Short mmCIF file of C-alpha atoms in Angstrom, two decimals:
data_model
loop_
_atom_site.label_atom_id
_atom_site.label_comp_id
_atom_site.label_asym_id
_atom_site.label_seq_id
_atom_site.Cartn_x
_atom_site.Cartn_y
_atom_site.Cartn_z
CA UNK X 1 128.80 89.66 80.14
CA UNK X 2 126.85 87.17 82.60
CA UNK X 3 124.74 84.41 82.04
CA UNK X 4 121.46 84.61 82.90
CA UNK X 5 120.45 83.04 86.49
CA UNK X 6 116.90 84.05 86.26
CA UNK X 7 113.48 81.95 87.06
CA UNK X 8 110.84 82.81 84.16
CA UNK X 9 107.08 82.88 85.40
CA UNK X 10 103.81 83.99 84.19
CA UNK X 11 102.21 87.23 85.40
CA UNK X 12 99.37 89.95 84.25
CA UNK X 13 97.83 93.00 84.80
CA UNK X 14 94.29 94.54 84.66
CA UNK X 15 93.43 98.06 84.50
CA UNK X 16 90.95 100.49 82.74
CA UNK X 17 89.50 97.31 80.43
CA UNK X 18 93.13 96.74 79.47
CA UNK X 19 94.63 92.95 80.31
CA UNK X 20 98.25 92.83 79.47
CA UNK X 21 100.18 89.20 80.04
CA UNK X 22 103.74 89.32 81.00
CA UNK X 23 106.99 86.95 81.33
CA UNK X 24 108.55 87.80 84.68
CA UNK X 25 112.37 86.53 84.70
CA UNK X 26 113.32 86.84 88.16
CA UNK X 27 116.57 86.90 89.74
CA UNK X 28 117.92 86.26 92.96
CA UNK X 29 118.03 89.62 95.22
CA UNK X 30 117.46 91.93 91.94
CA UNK X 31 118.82 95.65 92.19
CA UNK X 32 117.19 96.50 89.03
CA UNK X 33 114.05 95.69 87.30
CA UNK X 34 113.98 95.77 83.01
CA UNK X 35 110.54 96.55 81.34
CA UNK X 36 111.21 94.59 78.09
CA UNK X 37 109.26 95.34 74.56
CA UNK X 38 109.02 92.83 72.09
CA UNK X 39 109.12 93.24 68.08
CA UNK X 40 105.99 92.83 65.86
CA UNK X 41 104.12 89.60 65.79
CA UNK X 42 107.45 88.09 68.71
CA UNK X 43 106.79 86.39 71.40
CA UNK X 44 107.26 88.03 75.45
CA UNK X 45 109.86 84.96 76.31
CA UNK X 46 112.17 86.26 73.21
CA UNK X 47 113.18 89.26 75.60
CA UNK X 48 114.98 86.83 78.26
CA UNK X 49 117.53 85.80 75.59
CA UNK X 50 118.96 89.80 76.57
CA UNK X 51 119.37 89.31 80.07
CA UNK X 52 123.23 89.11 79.77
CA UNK X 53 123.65 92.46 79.03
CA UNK X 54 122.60 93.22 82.18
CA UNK X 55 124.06 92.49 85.74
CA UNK X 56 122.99 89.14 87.07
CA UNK X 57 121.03 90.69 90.05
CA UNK X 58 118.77 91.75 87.22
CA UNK X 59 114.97 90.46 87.00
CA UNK X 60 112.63 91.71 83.82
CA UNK X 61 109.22 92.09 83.06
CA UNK X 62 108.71 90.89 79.49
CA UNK X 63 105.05 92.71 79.02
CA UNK X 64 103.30 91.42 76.11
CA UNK X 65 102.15 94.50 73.87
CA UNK X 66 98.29 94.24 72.66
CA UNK X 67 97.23 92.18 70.31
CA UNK X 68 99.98 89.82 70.83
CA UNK X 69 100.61 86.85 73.15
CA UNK X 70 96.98 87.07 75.34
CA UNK X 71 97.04 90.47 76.10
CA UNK X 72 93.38 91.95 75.23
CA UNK X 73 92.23 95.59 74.55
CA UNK X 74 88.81 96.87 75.89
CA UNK X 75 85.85 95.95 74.42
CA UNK X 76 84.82 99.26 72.01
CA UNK X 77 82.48 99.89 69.69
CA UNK X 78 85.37 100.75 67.70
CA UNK X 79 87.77 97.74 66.64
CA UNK X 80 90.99 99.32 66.87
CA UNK X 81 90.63 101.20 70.70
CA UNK X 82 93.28 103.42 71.18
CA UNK X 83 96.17 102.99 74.02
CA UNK X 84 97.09 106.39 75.86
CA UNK X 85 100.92 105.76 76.78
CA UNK X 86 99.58 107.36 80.27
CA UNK X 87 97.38 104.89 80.43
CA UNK X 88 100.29 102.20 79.79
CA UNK X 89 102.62 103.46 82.04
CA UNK X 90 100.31 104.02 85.22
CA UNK X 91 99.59 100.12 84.25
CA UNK X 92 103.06 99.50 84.25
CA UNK X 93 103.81 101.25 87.92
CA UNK X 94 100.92 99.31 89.21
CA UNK X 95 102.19 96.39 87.99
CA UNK X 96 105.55 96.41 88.81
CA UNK X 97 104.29 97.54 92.59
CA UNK X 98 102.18 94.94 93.09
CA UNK X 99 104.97 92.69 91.90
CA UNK X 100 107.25 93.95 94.71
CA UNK X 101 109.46 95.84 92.39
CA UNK X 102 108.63 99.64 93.17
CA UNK X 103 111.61 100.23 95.23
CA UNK X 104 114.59 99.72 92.75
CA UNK X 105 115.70 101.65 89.25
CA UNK X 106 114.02 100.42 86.64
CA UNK X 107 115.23 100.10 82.91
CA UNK X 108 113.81 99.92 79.50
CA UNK X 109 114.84 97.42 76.87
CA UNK X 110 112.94 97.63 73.58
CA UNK X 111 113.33 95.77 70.02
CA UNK X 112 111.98 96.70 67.18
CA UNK X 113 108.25 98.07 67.62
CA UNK X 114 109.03 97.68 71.26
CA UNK X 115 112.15 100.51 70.57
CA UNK X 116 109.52 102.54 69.42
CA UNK X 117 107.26 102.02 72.61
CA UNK X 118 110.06 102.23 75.13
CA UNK X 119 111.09 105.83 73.21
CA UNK X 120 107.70 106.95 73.66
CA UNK X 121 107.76 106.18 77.20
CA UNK X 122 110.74 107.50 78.11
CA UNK X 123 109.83 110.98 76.26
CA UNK X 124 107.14 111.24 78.53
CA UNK X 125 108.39 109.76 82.08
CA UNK X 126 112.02 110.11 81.47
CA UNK X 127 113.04 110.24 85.37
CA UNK X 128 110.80 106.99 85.81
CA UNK X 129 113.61 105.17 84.40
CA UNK X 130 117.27 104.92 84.77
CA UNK X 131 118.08 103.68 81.30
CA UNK X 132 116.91 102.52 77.99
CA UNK X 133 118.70 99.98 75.56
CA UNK X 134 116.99 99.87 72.11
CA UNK X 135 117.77 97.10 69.44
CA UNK X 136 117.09 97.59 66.03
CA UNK X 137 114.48 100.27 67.11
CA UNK X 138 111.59 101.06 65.06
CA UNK X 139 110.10 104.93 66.24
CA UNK X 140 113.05 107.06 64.40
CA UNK X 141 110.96 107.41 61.23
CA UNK X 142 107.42 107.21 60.71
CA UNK X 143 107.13 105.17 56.84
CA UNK X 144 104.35 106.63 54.50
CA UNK X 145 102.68 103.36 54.19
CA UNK X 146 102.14 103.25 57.84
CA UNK X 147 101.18 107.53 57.39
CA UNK X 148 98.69 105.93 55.30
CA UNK X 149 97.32 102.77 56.54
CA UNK X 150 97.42 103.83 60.27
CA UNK X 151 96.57 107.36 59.94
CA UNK X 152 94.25 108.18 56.91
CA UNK X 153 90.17 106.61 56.44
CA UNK X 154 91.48 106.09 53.04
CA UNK X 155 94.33 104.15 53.68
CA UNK X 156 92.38 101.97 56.60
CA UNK X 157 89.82 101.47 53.82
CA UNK X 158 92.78 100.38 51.66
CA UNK X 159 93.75 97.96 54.03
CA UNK X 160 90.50 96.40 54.67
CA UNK X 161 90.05 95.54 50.81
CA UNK X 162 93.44 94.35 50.72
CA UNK X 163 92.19 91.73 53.55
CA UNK X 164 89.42 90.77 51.85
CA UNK X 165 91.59 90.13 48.56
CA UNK X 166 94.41 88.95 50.54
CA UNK X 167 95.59 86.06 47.47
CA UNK X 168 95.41 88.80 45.22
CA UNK X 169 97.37 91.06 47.05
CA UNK X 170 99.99 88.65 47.76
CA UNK X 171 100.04 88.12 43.44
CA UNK X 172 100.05 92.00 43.28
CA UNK X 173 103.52 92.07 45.66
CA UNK X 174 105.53 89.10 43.53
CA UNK X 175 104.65 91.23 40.49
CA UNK X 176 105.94 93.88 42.01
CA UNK X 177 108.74 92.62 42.53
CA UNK X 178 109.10 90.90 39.56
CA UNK X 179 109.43 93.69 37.53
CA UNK X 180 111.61 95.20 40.03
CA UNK X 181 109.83 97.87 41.52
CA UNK X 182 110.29 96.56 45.06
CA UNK X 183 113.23 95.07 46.65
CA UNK X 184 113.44 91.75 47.45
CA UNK X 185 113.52 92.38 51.15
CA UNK X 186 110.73 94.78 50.93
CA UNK X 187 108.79 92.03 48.90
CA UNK X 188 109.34 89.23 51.87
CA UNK X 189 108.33 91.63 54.67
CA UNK X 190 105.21 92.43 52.95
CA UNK X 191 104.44 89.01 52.10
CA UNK X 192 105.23 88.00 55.80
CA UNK X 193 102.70 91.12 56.96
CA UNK X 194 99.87 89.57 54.84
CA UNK X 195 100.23 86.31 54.92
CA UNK X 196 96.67 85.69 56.08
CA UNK X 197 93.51 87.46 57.14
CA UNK X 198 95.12 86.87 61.04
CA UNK X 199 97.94 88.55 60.26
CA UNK X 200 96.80 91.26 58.00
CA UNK X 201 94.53 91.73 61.20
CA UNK X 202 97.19 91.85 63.72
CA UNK X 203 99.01 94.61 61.44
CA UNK X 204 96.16 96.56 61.62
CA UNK X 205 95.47 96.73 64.95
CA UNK X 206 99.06 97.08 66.05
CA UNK X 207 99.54 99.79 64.30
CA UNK X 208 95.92 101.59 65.67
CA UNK X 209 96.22 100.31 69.12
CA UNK X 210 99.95 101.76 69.25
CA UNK X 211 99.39 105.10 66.96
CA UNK X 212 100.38 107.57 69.51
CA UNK X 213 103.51 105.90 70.78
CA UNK X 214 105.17 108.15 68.40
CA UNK X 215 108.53 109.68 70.01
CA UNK X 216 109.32 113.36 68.48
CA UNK X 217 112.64 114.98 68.60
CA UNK X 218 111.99 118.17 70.82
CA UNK X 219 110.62 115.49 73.35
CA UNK X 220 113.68 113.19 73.04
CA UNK X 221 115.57 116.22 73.13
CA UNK X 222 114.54 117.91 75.96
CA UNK X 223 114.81 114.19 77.91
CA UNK X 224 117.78 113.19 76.66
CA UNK X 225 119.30 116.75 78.03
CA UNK X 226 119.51 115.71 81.89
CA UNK X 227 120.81 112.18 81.26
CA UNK X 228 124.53 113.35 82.18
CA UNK X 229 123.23 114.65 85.50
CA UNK X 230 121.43 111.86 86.53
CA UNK X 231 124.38 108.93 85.13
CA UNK X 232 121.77 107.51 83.01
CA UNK X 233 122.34 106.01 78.99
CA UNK X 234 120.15 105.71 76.52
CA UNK X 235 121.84 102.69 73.63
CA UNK X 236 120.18 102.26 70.56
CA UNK X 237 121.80 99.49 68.41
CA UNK X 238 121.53 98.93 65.16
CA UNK X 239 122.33 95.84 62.35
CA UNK X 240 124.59 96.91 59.63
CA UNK X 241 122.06 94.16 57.51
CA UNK X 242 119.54 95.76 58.80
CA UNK X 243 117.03 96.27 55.94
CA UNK X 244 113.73 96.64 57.95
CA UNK X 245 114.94 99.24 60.22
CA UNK X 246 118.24 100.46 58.95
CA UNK X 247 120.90 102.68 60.35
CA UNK X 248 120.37 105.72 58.43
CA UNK X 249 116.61 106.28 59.94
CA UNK X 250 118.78 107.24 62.86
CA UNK X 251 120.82 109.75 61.68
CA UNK X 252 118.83 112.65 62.44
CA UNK X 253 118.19 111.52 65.97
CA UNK X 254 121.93 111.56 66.02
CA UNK X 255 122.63 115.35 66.06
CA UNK X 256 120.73 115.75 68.96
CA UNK X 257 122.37 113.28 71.17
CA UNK X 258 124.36 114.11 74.40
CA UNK X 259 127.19 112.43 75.76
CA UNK X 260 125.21 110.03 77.56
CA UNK X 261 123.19 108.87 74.16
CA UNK X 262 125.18 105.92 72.22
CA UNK X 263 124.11 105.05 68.28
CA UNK X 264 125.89 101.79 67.67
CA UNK X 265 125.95 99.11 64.89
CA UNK X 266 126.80 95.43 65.04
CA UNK X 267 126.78 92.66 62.41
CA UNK X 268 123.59 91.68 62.03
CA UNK X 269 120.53 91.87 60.42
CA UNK X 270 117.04 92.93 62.04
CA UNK X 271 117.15 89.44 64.64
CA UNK X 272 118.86 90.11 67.47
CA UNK X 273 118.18 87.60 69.97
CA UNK X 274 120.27 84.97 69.39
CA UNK X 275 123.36 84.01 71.81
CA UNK X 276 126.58 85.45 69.47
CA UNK X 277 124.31 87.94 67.89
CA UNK X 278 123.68 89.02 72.22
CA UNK X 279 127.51 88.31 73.29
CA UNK X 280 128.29 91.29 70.42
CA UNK X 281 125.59 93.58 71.70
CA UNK X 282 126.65 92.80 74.99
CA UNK X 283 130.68 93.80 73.85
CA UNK X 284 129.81 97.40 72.23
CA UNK X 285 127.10 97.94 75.09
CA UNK X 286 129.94 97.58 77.31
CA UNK X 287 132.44 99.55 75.72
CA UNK X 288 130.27 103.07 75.07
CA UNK X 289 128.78 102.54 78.62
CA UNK X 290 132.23 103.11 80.09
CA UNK X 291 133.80 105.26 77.52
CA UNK X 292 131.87 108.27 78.67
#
């Protein structure tokens, strides 16, 4: 594994009323170019601490997702406009070609709600990339609460009175809890996601802004298929702690995989960025790339 020998530097991009701000770590004569995803409510800069699993001639574009660090969605006359992933990956091939970057492979490196944006992407423009490395990937199974909240009137409705109520709410969840009808690590994720009317509000819009970066199975399929062929992996790694997005939600995915598709665990729970927890992924990255 090699330590990172990148510069970091701000960047963004405008285009059809979307502004998206990015982290550009850039590396000495770089080969390859990583599009990196961040998890909900992270920050774009988190992403550099996975350079070394990569070569060092390796630069990234950390792209901050909307809603989070100073990237802005069009003005609407709807709250919650909707992002086409078209839309997001034209941006992204304009961006990276007025960076200087349209000339070499590029890669996708997602965590968490970033997995489930770089599967999405790679669905639908899988010979735009050369390979994908997901960590603790969200995108494998869509929850009923977020069926609900992100995809029902009556559940947004739901949400919104929750957010005006938010103390209440957060009583309503220790109860819960209390009398043991939630986990404990279900009780501090939902306490985390509604803290405050800011981050019940970030939730919200997340989850509408994103709602059709949604990855389905005949669409993996049929891009996962040619990956042999072209000498390209797709790595998804999981924590064995994991209790926000746990192994199992893979499983189905599984059956479908070709030789050139790796499901891996490590020990660790949903964080993955720091340095031991990135020398592991780093070690079983390694070993399935050149197994096959």
């Amino acid at each position: 594994m090699t330590e990172p020998s990148a510069i970091s530097q701000g960047t963004s991009f405008f285009s059809q009323g979307w502004t998206w701000r990015g982290k550009l770590f850039l590396a000495e004569n770089p080969t390859r170019i990583v599009i990196a995803f961040h998890g909900f409510g992270r920050s774009m800069e988190e992403m550099g601490n996975h350079l070394p699993l990569y070569p060092s001639n390796t630069s990234m574009l950390s792209i901050g997702l909307s809603h989070h660090n100073g990237s802005l969605v069009p003005d609407h006359s709807n709250s919650f406009p909707v992002l086409e992933p078209g839309v997001f990956h034209q941006a992204i091939e304009g961006w990276l070609a007025e960076l200087g970057f349209s000339q070499i492979p590029k890669h996708l490196l997602g965590y968490s709600l970033g997995g489930r944006i770089a599967l999405t992407l790679f669905e639908r423009f899988p010979l735009a990339y050369h390979g994908m490395i997901l960590l603790a990937p969200d995108g494998f199974k869509k929850t009923m609460l977020y069926r609900f909240a992100a995809e029902t009137a009556l559940g947004r409705a739901c949400w919104a009175f929750l957010d005006r109520h938010g103390e209440a709410t957060q009583r309503l969840i220790r109860g819960l809890h209390r009398f043991k009808i939630i986990p404990t690590h279900l009780k501090r994720f939902a306490l985390q996601h509604t803290k405050d009317h800011a981050m019940r509000q970030l939730v919200i819009q997340t989850w509408e802004t994103h709602r059709l970066f949604w990855p389905s199975r005949t669409g993996t399929e049929r891009a996962w298929c040619k990956l042999p062929e072209r000498g390209v992996h797709v790595i998804a790694v999981f924590g064995s702690r994991d209790t926000i997005v746990p192994w199992a939600w893979s499983k189905p995915w599984q059956r479908m995989s070709s030789s050139h598709v790796h499901f891996l665990t490590i020990q660790s729970g949903h964080i993955m960025h720091h340095p031991d927890t990135v020398e592991e992924l780093g070690n079983v990255i390694f070993k399935a790339s050149n197994e096959t």
